[in-house]
């Protein structure tokens, strides 16, 4: 069984309420790709469309962010850092608010290795380097940049107050607040605090980083996450602590009251959580046994509980067991065969990820062939069926032979029969296309033999 040769640090936050109107941190699509050339051809991403091949070959790491994924920060092999995109309210950090389709260099971050990035809908950006330094820029009306002021920041500036001699390993943003995790397991937060999201015990905004204490005082945190106006941390024994806004039950405490200081989720007693992730108003956790639990807003079915009712307590996510075991077997496989992700376009890669979460695909018929290839490599039969249905919708005389060839190559029998019948019904036109003239010899031989058997050449 093949496996993907791709190391991806991927944080995808899906908004719980309106996918269009809110524009909060929960909507950021952030992906950091290491050794990009071997793993993913970023040249297929629309945001890099105007970059030259020479520039693309130098990209080592890319972070796509923004309310619609229209901004990108990337690092080259020699650790130069560039940005491009729409620059909403200065979120590119270029010193102005001008959007750019040409890469612009961020001198402040050049020479530093970017470890992680998070985006808040203000908008503001928080970055941590491999050395553990923190840089922020963007909107700052609520002191979410952590510099003690409410002045907007148009260029990256290091946040040092209370973080001196601390190595930050993880960052997270709410809509207007920020949070970081240090290598020694401490959590620091700052910014907007109308619902207690910085965990200080009050609702006063926090202009500089302050350590979140209370129930976390003697705990070692290993993971953090922010919703729109709430915050969460997983500690080393697998407990989850939450604080902030709770109007949709996103804290998992069984109530809808706000929480100004960290509180352990009692309903997860005896369950060891490894990771937590927040949407706009809902939360998911992954346990050490591979189980998913979700709670909070559910008007779009984002909790995966089988209904659309909000959930104030953690509820297990319904996952098809066979499919779960199928992908588990892929991850645990030690076969040396490798699927090179550079073989597939951005559209195919994105469609595959969407399928994993939604059980459906939405892409043009011409891109479905690449997805059919990927589905075949993963032996994902249900996805193959969906691809075949999509491809059928795009068949015409000009591409019928190419689709037939693809169907044979990927052992898609239903599609193969469909394409064959289409070719027979349009035989005169199909045989005059370039595709027919360039048809593989063995495939042509089999096509003629099968066409003869169904009487295609009778007078």
PDB file of N, CA, C and O in Angstrom, residues 65-110:
ATOM      1  N   UNK A  65      -2.764  32.446   4.549  1.00  0.00           N
ATOM      2  CA  UNK A  65      -3.637  32.887   5.632  1.00  0.00           C
ATOM      3  C   UNK A  65      -4.626  33.912   5.102  1.00  0.00           C
ATOM      4  O   UNK A  65      -4.746  34.137   3.905  1.00  0.00           O
ATOM      5  N   UNK A  66      -5.359  34.545   6.004  1.00  0.00           N
ATOM      6  CA  UNK A  66      -6.345  35.548   5.619  1.00  0.00           C
ATOM      7  C   UNK A  66      -7.756  35.014   5.667  1.00  0.00           C
ATOM      8  O   UNK A  66      -7.984  33.804   5.686  1.00  0.00           O
ATOM      9  N   UNK A  67      -8.726  35.906   5.672  1.00  0.00           N
ATOM     10  CA  UNK A  67     -10.122  35.501   5.776  1.00  0.00           C
ATOM     11  C   UNK A  67     -10.563  34.642   4.611  1.00  0.00           C
ATOM     12  O   UNK A  67     -11.484  33.838   4.733  1.00  0.00           O
ATOM     13  N   UNK A  68      -9.916  34.811   3.450  1.00  0.00           N
ATOM     14  CA  UNK A  68     -10.258  34.006   2.279  1.00  0.00           C
ATOM     15  C   UNK A  68      -9.042  33.289   1.711  1.00  0.00           C
ATOM     16  O   UNK A  68      -9.076  32.801   0.584  1.00  0.00           O
ATOM     17  N   UNK A  69      -7.965  33.216   2.486  1.00  0.00           N
ATOM     18  CA  UNK A  69      -6.764  32.551   2.005  1.00  0.00           C
ATOM     19  C   UNK A  69      -6.093  33.310   0.881  1.00  0.00           C
ATOM     20  O   UNK A  69      -5.468  32.709   0.005  1.00  0.00           O
ATOM     21  N   UNK A  70      -6.190  34.653   0.891  1.00  0.00           N
ATOM     22  CA  UNK A  70      -5.647  35.470  -0.190  1.00  0.00           C
ATOM     23  C   UNK A  70      -4.315  36.124   0.152  1.00  0.00           C
ATOM     24  O   UNK A  70      -3.842  36.989  -0.580  1.00  0.00           O
ATOM     25  N   UNK A  71      -3.719  35.750   1.252  1.00  0.00           N
ATOM     26  CA  UNK A  71      -2.399  36.253   1.619  1.00  0.00           C
ATOM     27  C   UNK A  71      -1.475  35.066   1.852  1.00  0.00           C
ATOM     28  O   UNK A  71      -1.907  34.016   2.312  1.00  0.00           O
ATOM     29  N   UNK A  72      -0.198  35.263   1.567  1.00  0.00           N
ATOM     30  CA  UNK A  72       0.761  34.191   1.797  1.00  0.00           C
ATOM     31  C   UNK A  72       2.085  34.779   2.272  1.00  0.00           C
ATOM     32  O   UNK A  72       2.515  35.842   1.819  1.00  0.00           O
ATOM     33  N   UNK A  73       2.683  34.115   3.233  1.00  0.00           N
ATOM     34  CA  UNK A  73       4.037  34.399   3.690  1.00  0.00           C
ATOM     35  C   UNK A  73       4.861  33.161   3.374  1.00  0.00           C
ATOM     36  O   UNK A  73       4.453  32.044   3.697  1.00  0.00           O
ATOM     37  N   UNK A  74       6.003  33.367   2.726  1.00  0.00           N
ATOM     38  CA  UNK A  74       6.811  32.188   2.413  1.00  0.00           C
ATOM     39  C   UNK A  74       8.294  32.465   2.632  1.00  0.00           C
ATOM     40  O   UNK A  74       8.749  33.610   2.593  1.00  0.00           O
ATOM     41  N   UNK A  75       9.023  31.396   2.895  1.00  0.00           N
ATOM     42  CA  UNK A  75      10.461  31.478   3.127  1.00  0.00           C
ATOM     43  C   UNK A  75      11.186  30.704   2.044  1.00  0.00           C
ATOM     44  O   UNK A  75      10.716  29.665   1.575  1.00  0.00           O
ATOM     45  N   UNK A  76      12.340  31.222   1.641  1.00  0.00           N
ATOM     46  CA  UNK A  76      13.147  30.559   0.625  1.00  0.00           C
ATOM     47  C   UNK A  76      14.179  29.658   1.280  1.00  0.00           C
ATOM     48  O   UNK A  76      14.312  29.636   2.513  1.00  0.00           O
ATOM     49  N   UNK A  77      14.934  28.957   0.466  1.00  0.00           N
ATOM     50  CA  UNK A  77      15.934  28.025   0.989  1.00  0.00           C
ATOM     51  C   UNK A  77      17.019  28.732   1.788  1.00  0.00           C
ATOM     52  O   UNK A  77      17.646  28.128   2.661  1.00  0.00           O
ATOM     53  N   UNK A  78      17.271  29.998   1.485  1.00  0.00           N
ATOM     54  CA  UNK A  78      18.276  30.749   2.246  1.00  0.00           C
ATOM     55  C   UNK A  78      17.644  31.644   3.316  1.00  0.00           C
ATOM     56  O   UNK A  78      18.243  32.626   3.757  1.00  0.00           O
ATOM     57  N   UNK A  79      16.401  31.281   3.702  1.00  0.00           N
ATOM     58  CA  UNK A  79      15.691  31.936   4.805  1.00  0.00           C
ATOM     59  C   UNK A  79      15.355  33.407   4.555  1.00  0.00           C
ATOM     60  O   UNK A  79      15.218  34.192   5.498  1.00  0.00           O
ATOM     61  N   UNK A  80      15.178  33.786   3.299  1.00  0.00           N
ATOM     62  CA  UNK A  80      14.582  35.081   3.011  1.00  0.00           C
ATOM     63  C   UNK A  80      13.066  34.918   3.107  1.00  0.00           C
ATOM     64  O   UNK A  80      12.528  33.887   2.723  1.00  0.00           O
ATOM     65  N   UNK A  81      12.379  35.941   3.615  1.00  0.00           N
ATOM     66  CA  UNK A  81      10.937  35.856   3.834  1.00  0.00           C
ATOM     67  C   UNK A  81      10.229  36.883   2.951  1.00  0.00           C
ATOM     68  O   UNK A  81      10.597  38.066   2.931  1.00  0.00           O
ATOM     69  N   UNK A  82       9.204  36.422   2.232  1.00  0.00           N
ATOM     70  CA  UNK A  82       8.448  37.273   1.328  1.00  0.00           C
ATOM     71  C   UNK A  82       6.954  37.118   1.609  1.00  0.00           C
ATOM     72  O   UNK A  82       6.522  36.107   2.161  1.00  0.00           O
ATOM     73  N   UNK A  83       6.187  38.121   1.200  1.00  0.00           N
ATOM     74  CA  UNK A  83       4.730  38.063   1.306  1.00  0.00           C
ATOM     75  C   UNK A  83       4.128  38.579   0.007  1.00  0.00           C
ATOM     76  O   UNK A  83       4.769  39.329  -0.745  1.00  0.00           O
ATOM     77  N   UNK A  84       2.894  38.160  -0.262  1.00  0.00           N
ATOM     78  CA  UNK A  84       2.121  38.733  -1.352  1.00  0.00           C
ATOM     79  C   UNK A  84       0.648  38.462  -1.081  1.00  0.00           C
ATOM     80  O   UNK A  84       0.307  37.588  -0.298  1.00  0.00           O
ATOM     81  N   UNK A  85      -0.220  39.239  -1.729  1.00  0.00           N
ATOM     82  CA  UNK A  85      -1.649  39.042  -1.527  1.00  0.00           C
ATOM     83  C   UNK A  85      -2.403  40.348  -1.400  1.00  0.00           C
ATOM     84  O   UNK A  85      -1.927  41.411  -1.827  1.00  0.00           O
ATOM     85  N   UNK A  86      -3.578  40.293  -0.800  1.00  0.00           N
ATOM     86  CA  UNK A  86      -4.476  41.448  -0.767  1.00  0.00           C
ATOM     87  C   UNK A  86      -4.142  42.464   0.313  1.00  0.00           C
ATOM     88  O   UNK A  86      -4.624  43.589   0.276  1.00  0.00           O
ATOM     89  N   UNK A  87      -3.364  42.086   1.320  1.00  0.00           N
ATOM     90  CA  UNK A  87      -2.882  43.010   2.353  1.00  0.00           C
ATOM     91  C   UNK A  87      -4.007  43.713   3.098  1.00  0.00           C
ATOM     92  O   UNK A  87      -3.989  44.941   3.288  1.00  0.00           O
ATOM     93  N   UNK A  88      -4.989  42.960   3.529  1.00  0.00           N
ATOM     94  CA  UNK A  88      -6.120  43.525   4.269  1.00  0.00           C
ATOM     95  C   UNK A  88      -5.644  44.213   5.545  1.00  0.00           C
ATOM     96  O   UNK A  88      -5.066  43.583   6.427  1.00  0.00           O
ATOM     97  N   UNK A  89      -5.857  45.531   5.614  1.00  0.00           N
ATOM     98  CA  UNK A  89      -5.498  46.340   6.790  1.00  0.00           C
ATOM     99  C   UNK A  89      -4.045  46.170   7.211  1.00  0.00           C
ATOM    100  O   UNK A  89      -3.718  46.246   8.391  1.00  0.00           O
ATOM    101  N   UNK A  90      -3.162  45.932   6.245  1.00  0.00           N
ATOM    102  CA  UNK A  90      -1.743  45.826   6.557  1.00  0.00           C
ATOM    103  C   UNK A  90      -1.305  44.485   7.070  1.00  0.00           C
ATOM    104  O   UNK A  90      -0.227  44.369   7.667  1.00  0.00           O
ATOM    105  N   UNK A  91      -2.105  43.444   6.838  1.00  0.00           N
ATOM    106  CA  UNK A  91      -1.763  42.133   7.402  1.00  0.00           C
ATOM    107  C   UNK A  91      -0.576  41.460   6.706  1.00  0.00           C
ATOM    108  O   UNK A  91      -0.133  40.404   7.148  1.00  0.00           O
ATOM    109  N   UNK A  92      -0.044  42.067   5.636  1.00  0.00           N
ATOM    110  CA  UNK A  92       1.158  41.506   5.007  1.00  0.00           C
ATOM    111  C   UNK A  92       2.433  41.978   5.703  1.00  0.00           C
ATOM    112  O   UNK A  92       3.502  41.392   5.503  1.00  0.00           O
ATOM    113  N   UNK A  93       2.339  43.049   6.489  1.00  0.00           N
ATOM    114  CA  UNK A  93       3.508  43.517   7.228  1.00  0.00           C
ATOM    115  C   UNK A  93       4.535  44.233   6.377  1.00  0.00           C
ATOM    116  O   UNK A  93       5.723  44.288   6.741  1.00  0.00           O
ATOM    117  N   UNK A  94       4.097  44.824   5.253  1.00  0.00           N
ATOM    118  CA  UNK A  94       5.032  45.459   4.322  1.00  0.00           C
ATOM    119  C   UNK A  94       5.253  46.941   4.596  1.00  0.00           C
ATOM    120  O   UNK A  94       5.972  47.608   3.865  1.00  0.00           O
ATOM    121  N   UNK A  95       4.613  47.483   5.619  1.00  0.00           N
ATOM    122  CA  UNK A  95       4.784  48.903   5.938  1.00  0.00           C
ATOM    123  C   UNK A  95       3.705  49.784   5.366  1.00  0.00           C
ATOM    124  O   UNK A  95       3.688  50.987   5.624  1.00  0.00           O
ATOM    125  N   UNK A  96       2.813  49.206   4.575  1.00  0.00           N
ATOM    126  CA  UNK A  96       1.706  49.961   4.004  1.00  0.00           C
ATOM    127  C   UNK A  96       0.498  49.041   3.884  1.00  0.00           C
ATOM    128  O   UNK A  96       0.523  47.913   4.389  1.00  0.00           O
ATOM    129  N   UNK A  97      -0.562  49.522   3.237  1.00  0.00           N
ATOM    130  CA  UNK A  97      -1.772  48.707   3.085  1.00  0.00           C
ATOM    131  C   UNK A  97      -2.033  48.395   1.613  1.00  0.00           C
ATOM    132  O   UNK A  97      -3.148  48.075   1.228  1.00  0.00           O
ATOM    133  N   UNK A  98      -0.993  48.469   0.809  1.00  0.00           N
ATOM    134  CA  UNK A  98      -1.128  48.215  -0.613  1.00  0.00           C
ATOM    135  C   UNK A  98      -1.053  46.714  -0.905  1.00  0.00           C
ATOM    136  O   UNK A  98      -0.108  46.049  -0.488  1.00  0.00           O
ATOM    137  N   UNK A  99      -2.048  46.206  -1.612  1.00  0.00           N
ATOM    138  CA  UNK A  99      -2.001  44.804  -2.019  1.00  0.00           C
ATOM    139  C   UNK A  99      -0.921  44.621  -3.074  1.00  0.00           C
ATOM    140  O   UNK A  99      -0.527  45.579  -3.760  1.00  0.00           O
ATOM    141  N   UNK A 100      -0.423  43.406  -3.219  1.00  0.00           N
ATOM    142  CA  UNK A 100       0.649  43.165  -4.169  1.00  0.00           C
ATOM    143  C   UNK A 100       0.533  41.784  -4.793  1.00  0.00           C
ATOM    144  O   UNK A 100       0.243  40.810  -4.098  1.00  0.00           O
ATOM    145  N   UNK A 101       0.739  41.737  -6.096  1.00  0.00           N
ATOM    146  CA  UNK A 101       0.773  40.445  -6.790  1.00  0.00           C
ATOM    147  C   UNK A 101       2.213  40.014  -7.027  1.00  0.00           C
ATOM    148  O   UNK A 101       2.461  38.924  -7.536  1.00  0.00           O
ATOM    149  N   UNK A 102       3.139  40.904  -6.653  1.00  0.00           N
ATOM    150  CA  UNK A 102       4.559  40.585  -6.737  1.00  0.00           C
ATOM    151  C   UNK A 102       5.089  40.360  -5.328  1.00  0.00           C
ATOM    152  O   UNK A 102       4.729  41.090  -4.398  1.00  0.00           O
ATOM    153  N   UNK A 103       5.944  39.358  -5.121  1.00  0.00           N
ATOM    154  CA  UNK A 103       6.484  39.099  -3.783  1.00  0.00           C
ATOM    155  C   UNK A 103       7.230  40.314  -3.229  1.00  0.00           C
ATOM    156  O   UNK A 103       7.989  40.967  -3.944  1.00  0.00           O
ATOM    157  N   UNK A 104       6.966  40.623  -1.960  1.00  0.00           N
ATOM    158  CA  UNK A 104       7.673  41.698  -1.274  1.00  0.00           C
ATOM    159  C   UNK A 104       8.385  41.128  -0.062  1.00  0.00           C
ATOM    160  O   UNK A 104       7.824  40.339   0.693  1.00  0.00           O
ATOM    161  N   UNK A 105       9.596  41.543   0.099  1.00  0.00           N
ATOM    162  CA  UNK A 105      10.456  40.993   1.140  1.00  0.00           C
ATOM    163  C   UNK A 105      10.153  41.631   2.500  1.00  0.00           C
ATOM    164  O   UNK A 105       9.930  42.840   2.605  1.00  0.00           O
ATOM    165  N   UNK A 106      10.142  40.782   3.561  1.00  0.00           N
ATOM    166  CA  UNK A 106      10.011  41.260   4.940  1.00  0.00           C
ATOM    167  C   UNK A 106      11.388  41.210   5.581  1.00  0.00           C
ATOM    168  O   UNK A 106      11.830  40.170   6.081  1.00  0.00           O
ATOM    169  N   UNK A 107      12.080  42.345   5.558  1.00  0.00           N
ATOM    170  CA  UNK A 107      13.461  42.370   6.045  1.00  0.00           C
ATOM    171  C   UNK A 107      13.581  41.935   7.493  1.00  0.00           C
ATOM    172  O   UNK A 107      14.550  41.283   7.889  1.00  0.00           O
ATOM    173  N   UNK A 108      12.590  42.294   8.317  1.00  0.00           N
ATOM    174  CA  UNK A 108      12.651  41.969   9.744  1.00  0.00           C
ATOM    175  C   UNK A 108      12.741  40.474   9.989  1.00  0.00           C
ATOM    176  O   UNK A 108      13.394  40.023  10.946  1.00  0.00           O
ATOM    177  N   UNK A 109      12.094  39.687   9.135  1.00  0.00           N
ATOM    178  CA  UNK A 109      12.043  38.243   9.349  1.00  0.00           C
ATOM    179  C   UNK A 109      13.066  37.474   8.522  1.00  0.00           C
ATOM    180  O   UNK A 109      13.203  36.267   8.694  1.00  0.00           O
ATOM    181  N   UNK A 110      13.742  38.153   7.624  1.00  0.00           N
ATOM    182  CA  UNK A 110      14.735  37.454   6.809  1.00  0.00           C
ATOM    183  C   UNK A 110      15.877  36.926   7.689  1.00  0.00           C
ATOM    184  O   UNK A 110      16.320  37.601   8.624  1.00  0.00           O
TER     185      UNK A 110
END
